[in-house]
Short mmCIF file of C-alpha atoms in Angstrom, two decimals:
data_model
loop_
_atom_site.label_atom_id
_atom_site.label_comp_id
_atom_site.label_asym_id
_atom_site.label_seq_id
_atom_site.Cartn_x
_atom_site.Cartn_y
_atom_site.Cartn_z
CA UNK A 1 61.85 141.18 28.81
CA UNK A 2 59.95 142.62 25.78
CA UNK A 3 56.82 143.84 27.35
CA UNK A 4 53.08 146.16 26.28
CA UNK A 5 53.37 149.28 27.03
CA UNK A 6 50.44 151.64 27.22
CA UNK A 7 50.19 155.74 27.44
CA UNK A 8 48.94 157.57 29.55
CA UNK A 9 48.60 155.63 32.78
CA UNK A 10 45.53 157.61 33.93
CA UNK A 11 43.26 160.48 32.21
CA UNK A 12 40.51 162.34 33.47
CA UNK A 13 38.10 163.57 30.22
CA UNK A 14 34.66 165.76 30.11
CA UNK A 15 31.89 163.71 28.86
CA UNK A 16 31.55 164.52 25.14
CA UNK A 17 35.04 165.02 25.09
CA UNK A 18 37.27 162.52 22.18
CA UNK A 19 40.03 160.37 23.98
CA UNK A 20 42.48 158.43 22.49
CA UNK A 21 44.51 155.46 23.91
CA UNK A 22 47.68 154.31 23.03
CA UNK A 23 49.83 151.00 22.62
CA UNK A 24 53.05 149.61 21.82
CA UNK A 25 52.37 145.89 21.56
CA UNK A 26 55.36 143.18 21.87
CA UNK A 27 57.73 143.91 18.70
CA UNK A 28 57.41 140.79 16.88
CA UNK A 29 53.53 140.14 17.58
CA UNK A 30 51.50 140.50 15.05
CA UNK A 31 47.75 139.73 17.10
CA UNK A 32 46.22 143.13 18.86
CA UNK A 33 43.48 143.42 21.62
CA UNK A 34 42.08 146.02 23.54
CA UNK A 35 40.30 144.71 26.71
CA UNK A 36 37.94 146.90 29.33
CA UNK A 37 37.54 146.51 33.26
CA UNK A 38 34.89 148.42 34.86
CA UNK A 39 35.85 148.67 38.72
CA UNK A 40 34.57 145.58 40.39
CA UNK A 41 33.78 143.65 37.27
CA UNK A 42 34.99 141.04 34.76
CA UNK A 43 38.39 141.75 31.99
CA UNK A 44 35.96 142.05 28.94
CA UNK A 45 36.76 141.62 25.32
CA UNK A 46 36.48 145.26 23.04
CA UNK A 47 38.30 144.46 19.97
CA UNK A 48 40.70 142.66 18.05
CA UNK A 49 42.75 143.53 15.14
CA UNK A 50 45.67 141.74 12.44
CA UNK A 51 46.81 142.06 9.12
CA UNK A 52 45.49 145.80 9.63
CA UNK A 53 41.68 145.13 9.95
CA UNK A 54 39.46 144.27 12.62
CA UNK A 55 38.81 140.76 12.95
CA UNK A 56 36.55 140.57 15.73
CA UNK A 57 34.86 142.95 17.60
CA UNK A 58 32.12 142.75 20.87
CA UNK A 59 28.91 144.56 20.99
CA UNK A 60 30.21 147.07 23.26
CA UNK A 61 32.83 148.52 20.68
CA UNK A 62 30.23 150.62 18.97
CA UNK A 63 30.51 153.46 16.51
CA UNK A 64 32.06 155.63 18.97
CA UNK A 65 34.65 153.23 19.13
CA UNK A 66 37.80 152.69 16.47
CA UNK A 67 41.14 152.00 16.30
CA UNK A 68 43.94 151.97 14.47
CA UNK A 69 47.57 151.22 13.65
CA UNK A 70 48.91 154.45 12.23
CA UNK A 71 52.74 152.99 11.95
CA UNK A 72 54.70 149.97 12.85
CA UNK A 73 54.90 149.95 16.24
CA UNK A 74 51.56 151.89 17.91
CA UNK A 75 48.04 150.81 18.25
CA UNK A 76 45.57 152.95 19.25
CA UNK A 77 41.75 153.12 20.57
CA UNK A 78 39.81 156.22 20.06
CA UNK A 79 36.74 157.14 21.84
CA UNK A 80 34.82 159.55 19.78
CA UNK A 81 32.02 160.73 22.70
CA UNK A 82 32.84 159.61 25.77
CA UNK A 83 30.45 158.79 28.13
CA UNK A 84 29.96 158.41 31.82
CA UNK A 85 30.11 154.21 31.60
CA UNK A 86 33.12 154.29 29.63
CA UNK A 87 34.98 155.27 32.78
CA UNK A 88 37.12 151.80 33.18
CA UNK A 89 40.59 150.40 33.18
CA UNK A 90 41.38 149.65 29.59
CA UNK A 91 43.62 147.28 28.55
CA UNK A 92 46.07 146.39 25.52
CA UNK A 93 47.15 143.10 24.65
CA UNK A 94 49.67 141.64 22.45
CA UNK A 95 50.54 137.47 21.03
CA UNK A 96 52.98 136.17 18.57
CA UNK A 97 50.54 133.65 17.35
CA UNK A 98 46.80 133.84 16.51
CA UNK A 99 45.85 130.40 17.94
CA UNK A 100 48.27 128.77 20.19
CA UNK A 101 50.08 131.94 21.55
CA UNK A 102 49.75 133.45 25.07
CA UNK A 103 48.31 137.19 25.55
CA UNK A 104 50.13 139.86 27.18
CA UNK A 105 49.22 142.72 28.32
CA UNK A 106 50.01 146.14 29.25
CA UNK A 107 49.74 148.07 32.65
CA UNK A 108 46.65 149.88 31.50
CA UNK A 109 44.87 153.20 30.80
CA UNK A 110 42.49 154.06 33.49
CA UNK A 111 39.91 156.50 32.06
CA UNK A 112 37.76 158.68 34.50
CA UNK A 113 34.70 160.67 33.00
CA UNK A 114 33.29 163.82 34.47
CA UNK B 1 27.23 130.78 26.10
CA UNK B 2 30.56 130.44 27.92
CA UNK B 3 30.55 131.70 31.50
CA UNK B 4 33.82 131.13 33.62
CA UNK B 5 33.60 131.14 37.59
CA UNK B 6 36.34 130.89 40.09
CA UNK B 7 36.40 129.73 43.39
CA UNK B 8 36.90 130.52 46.16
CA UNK B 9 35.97 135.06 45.47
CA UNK B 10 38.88 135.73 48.06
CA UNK B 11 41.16 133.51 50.34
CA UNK B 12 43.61 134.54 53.27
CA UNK B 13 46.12 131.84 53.99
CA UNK B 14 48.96 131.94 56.22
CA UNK B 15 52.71 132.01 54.53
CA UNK B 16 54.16 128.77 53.23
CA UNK B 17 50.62 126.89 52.96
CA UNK B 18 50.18 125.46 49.77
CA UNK B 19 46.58 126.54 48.03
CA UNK B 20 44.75 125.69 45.51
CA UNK B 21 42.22 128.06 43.39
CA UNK B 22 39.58 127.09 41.49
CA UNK B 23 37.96 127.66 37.79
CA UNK B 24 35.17 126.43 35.55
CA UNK B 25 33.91 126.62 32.23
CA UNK B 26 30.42 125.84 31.58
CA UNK B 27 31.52 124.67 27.42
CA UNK B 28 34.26 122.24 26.84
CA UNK B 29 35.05 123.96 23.71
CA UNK B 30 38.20 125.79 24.53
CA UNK B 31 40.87 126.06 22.65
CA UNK B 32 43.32 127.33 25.56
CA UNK B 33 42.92 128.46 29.33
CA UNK B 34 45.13 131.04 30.78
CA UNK B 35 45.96 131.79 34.26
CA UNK B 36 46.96 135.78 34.88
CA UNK B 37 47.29 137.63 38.34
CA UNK B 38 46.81 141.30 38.78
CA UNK B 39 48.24 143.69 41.52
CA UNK B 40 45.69 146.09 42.73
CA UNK B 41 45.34 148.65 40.04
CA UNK B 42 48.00 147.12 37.54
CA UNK B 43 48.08 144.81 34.55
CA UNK B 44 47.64 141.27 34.17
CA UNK B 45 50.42 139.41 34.22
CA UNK B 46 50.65 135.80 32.31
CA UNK B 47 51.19 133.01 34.36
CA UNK B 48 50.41 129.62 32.36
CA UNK B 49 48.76 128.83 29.45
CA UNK B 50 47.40 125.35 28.40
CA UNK B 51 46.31 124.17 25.17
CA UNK B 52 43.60 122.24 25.31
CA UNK B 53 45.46 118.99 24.05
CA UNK B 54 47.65 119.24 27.39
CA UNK B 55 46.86 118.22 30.97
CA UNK B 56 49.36 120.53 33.44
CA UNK B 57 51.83 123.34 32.87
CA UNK B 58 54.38 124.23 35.44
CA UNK B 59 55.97 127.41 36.34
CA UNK B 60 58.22 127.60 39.56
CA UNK B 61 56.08 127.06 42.45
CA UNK B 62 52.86 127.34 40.50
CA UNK B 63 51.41 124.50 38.40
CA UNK B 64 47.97 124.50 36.61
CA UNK B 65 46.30 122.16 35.56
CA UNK B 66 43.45 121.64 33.13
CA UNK B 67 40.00 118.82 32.47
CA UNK B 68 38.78 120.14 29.55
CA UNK B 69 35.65 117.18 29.56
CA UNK B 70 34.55 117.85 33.44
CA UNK B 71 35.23 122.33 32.49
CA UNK B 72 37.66 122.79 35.20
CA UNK B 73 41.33 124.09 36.07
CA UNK B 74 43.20 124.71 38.94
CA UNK B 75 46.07 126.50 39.83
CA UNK B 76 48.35 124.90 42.62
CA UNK B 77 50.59 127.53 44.26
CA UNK B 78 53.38 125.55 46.43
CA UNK B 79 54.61 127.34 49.57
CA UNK B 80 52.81 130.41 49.25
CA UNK B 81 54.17 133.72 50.71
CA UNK B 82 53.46 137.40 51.36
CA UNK B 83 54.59 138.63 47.78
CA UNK B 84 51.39 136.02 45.88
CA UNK B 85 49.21 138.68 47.04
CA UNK B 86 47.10 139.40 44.47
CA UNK B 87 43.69 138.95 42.17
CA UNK B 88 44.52 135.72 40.35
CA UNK B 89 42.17 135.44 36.76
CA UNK B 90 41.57 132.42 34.53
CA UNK B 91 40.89 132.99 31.06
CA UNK B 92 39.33 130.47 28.05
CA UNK B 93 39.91 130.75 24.73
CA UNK B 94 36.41 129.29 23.13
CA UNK B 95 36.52 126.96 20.50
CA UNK B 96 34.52 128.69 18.17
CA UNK B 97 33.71 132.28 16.64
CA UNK B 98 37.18 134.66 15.81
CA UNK B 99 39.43 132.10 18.25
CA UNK B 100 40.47 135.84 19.83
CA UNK B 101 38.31 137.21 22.29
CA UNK B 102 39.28 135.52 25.88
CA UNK B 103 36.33 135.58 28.32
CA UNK B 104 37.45 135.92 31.86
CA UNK B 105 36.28 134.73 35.66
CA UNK B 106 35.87 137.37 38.24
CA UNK B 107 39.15 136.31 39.78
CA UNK B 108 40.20 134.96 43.53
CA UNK B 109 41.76 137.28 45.72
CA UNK B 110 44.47 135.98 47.88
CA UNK B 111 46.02 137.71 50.82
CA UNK B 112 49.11 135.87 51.90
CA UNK B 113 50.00 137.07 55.51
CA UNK B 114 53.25 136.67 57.37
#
């Protein structure tokens, strides 16, 4: 079953220090999310992105916040300046359809900050 | 704005009962609800998802069902055993805005013991 996969599983970063996160969404989907869970607390919305642009975007996902689809297949969220309270599970997500379609999503990047 | 709570926060059940766990929306305005479970430190995995023109989806032994006017779903899981461990999320799609950022409940966690 096609499925989201995400790289790496875990990293431990500096605080300061750039990180970047990456995807491969579901082949044929053309809708891409990345989602945040602090330990303990709610999924929460970061970004979306289609037709190579952000379309929507929350007011956590800041300037030191971007991403980016540098080829056909990978999608990618870079932290410029990471900072202690961006320590969370982060989460990619992938539908077929903008509307109607269901969300799936990867295993996750867990991102520590020191 | 749209805040989604599910009840009960956690819920131990003997195998083979058949539960029930709870979620509400505080605005109608959905487009779609989605049920996901998560393994401790993992994913989210897609259960069911209901458009907001339908009443019930069924999946094996789980079956959700959604009253879009009253701002509640359920999810029915039918003989329950060990392996539906897990954090169990509900998800709406609001009616409104980008139609692509989900906001989530906290979850129910279920313990299923033998």
């Amino acid at each position: 079953e096609p499925e989201v996969t995400q790289t790496p599983s875990h990293q431990v970063t500096q605080m300061g220090q750039e990180v970047i996160l990456r995807c491969v969404p579901i082949s044929n989907h053309l809708y891409f999310y990345w989602y945040r869970q602090i330990l303990g607390q709610k999924v929460e919305f970061l970004v979306s992105f289609y037709n190579n642009e952000i379309s929507e975007k929350s007011e956590i996902f800041d300037d030191q916040f971007s991403v980016e689809r540098p080829d056909g297949s990978n999608f990618t969220l870079k932290i410029r300046s990471t900072k202690l309270e961006d320590s969370a599970m982060y989460f990619c997500a992938s539908k077929e359809r903008g509307l109607t379609g269901e969300l799936f999503f990867g295993e996750g990047s867990r991102l520590t900050v020191l | 704005k749209q805040e989604v709570t599910q009840i009960p926060a956690a819920l131990s059940v003997p195998e083979g009962e058949n539960l029930v766990l709870n979620c509400s929306f505080t605005d109608s305005a959905i487009y779609n609800l989605q049920w996901f479970r998560q393994d401790p430190g993992k994913g989210l995995t897609s259960l069911l998802l209901i458009q907001s023109s339908q009443r019930e989806q069924t999946s094996g032994r789980l079956n959700a069902s959604l009253d879009k006017s009253s701002g509640r779903s359920t999810l029915y899981i039918a003989a329950s055993q060990p392996g539906d461990s897990a954090t169990y999320l509900c998800a709406v799609l609001p009616d409104s805005g980008g139609y692509n950022k989900l906001i989530f409940g906290a979850g129910t966690r279920l313990a299923v013991h033998p």
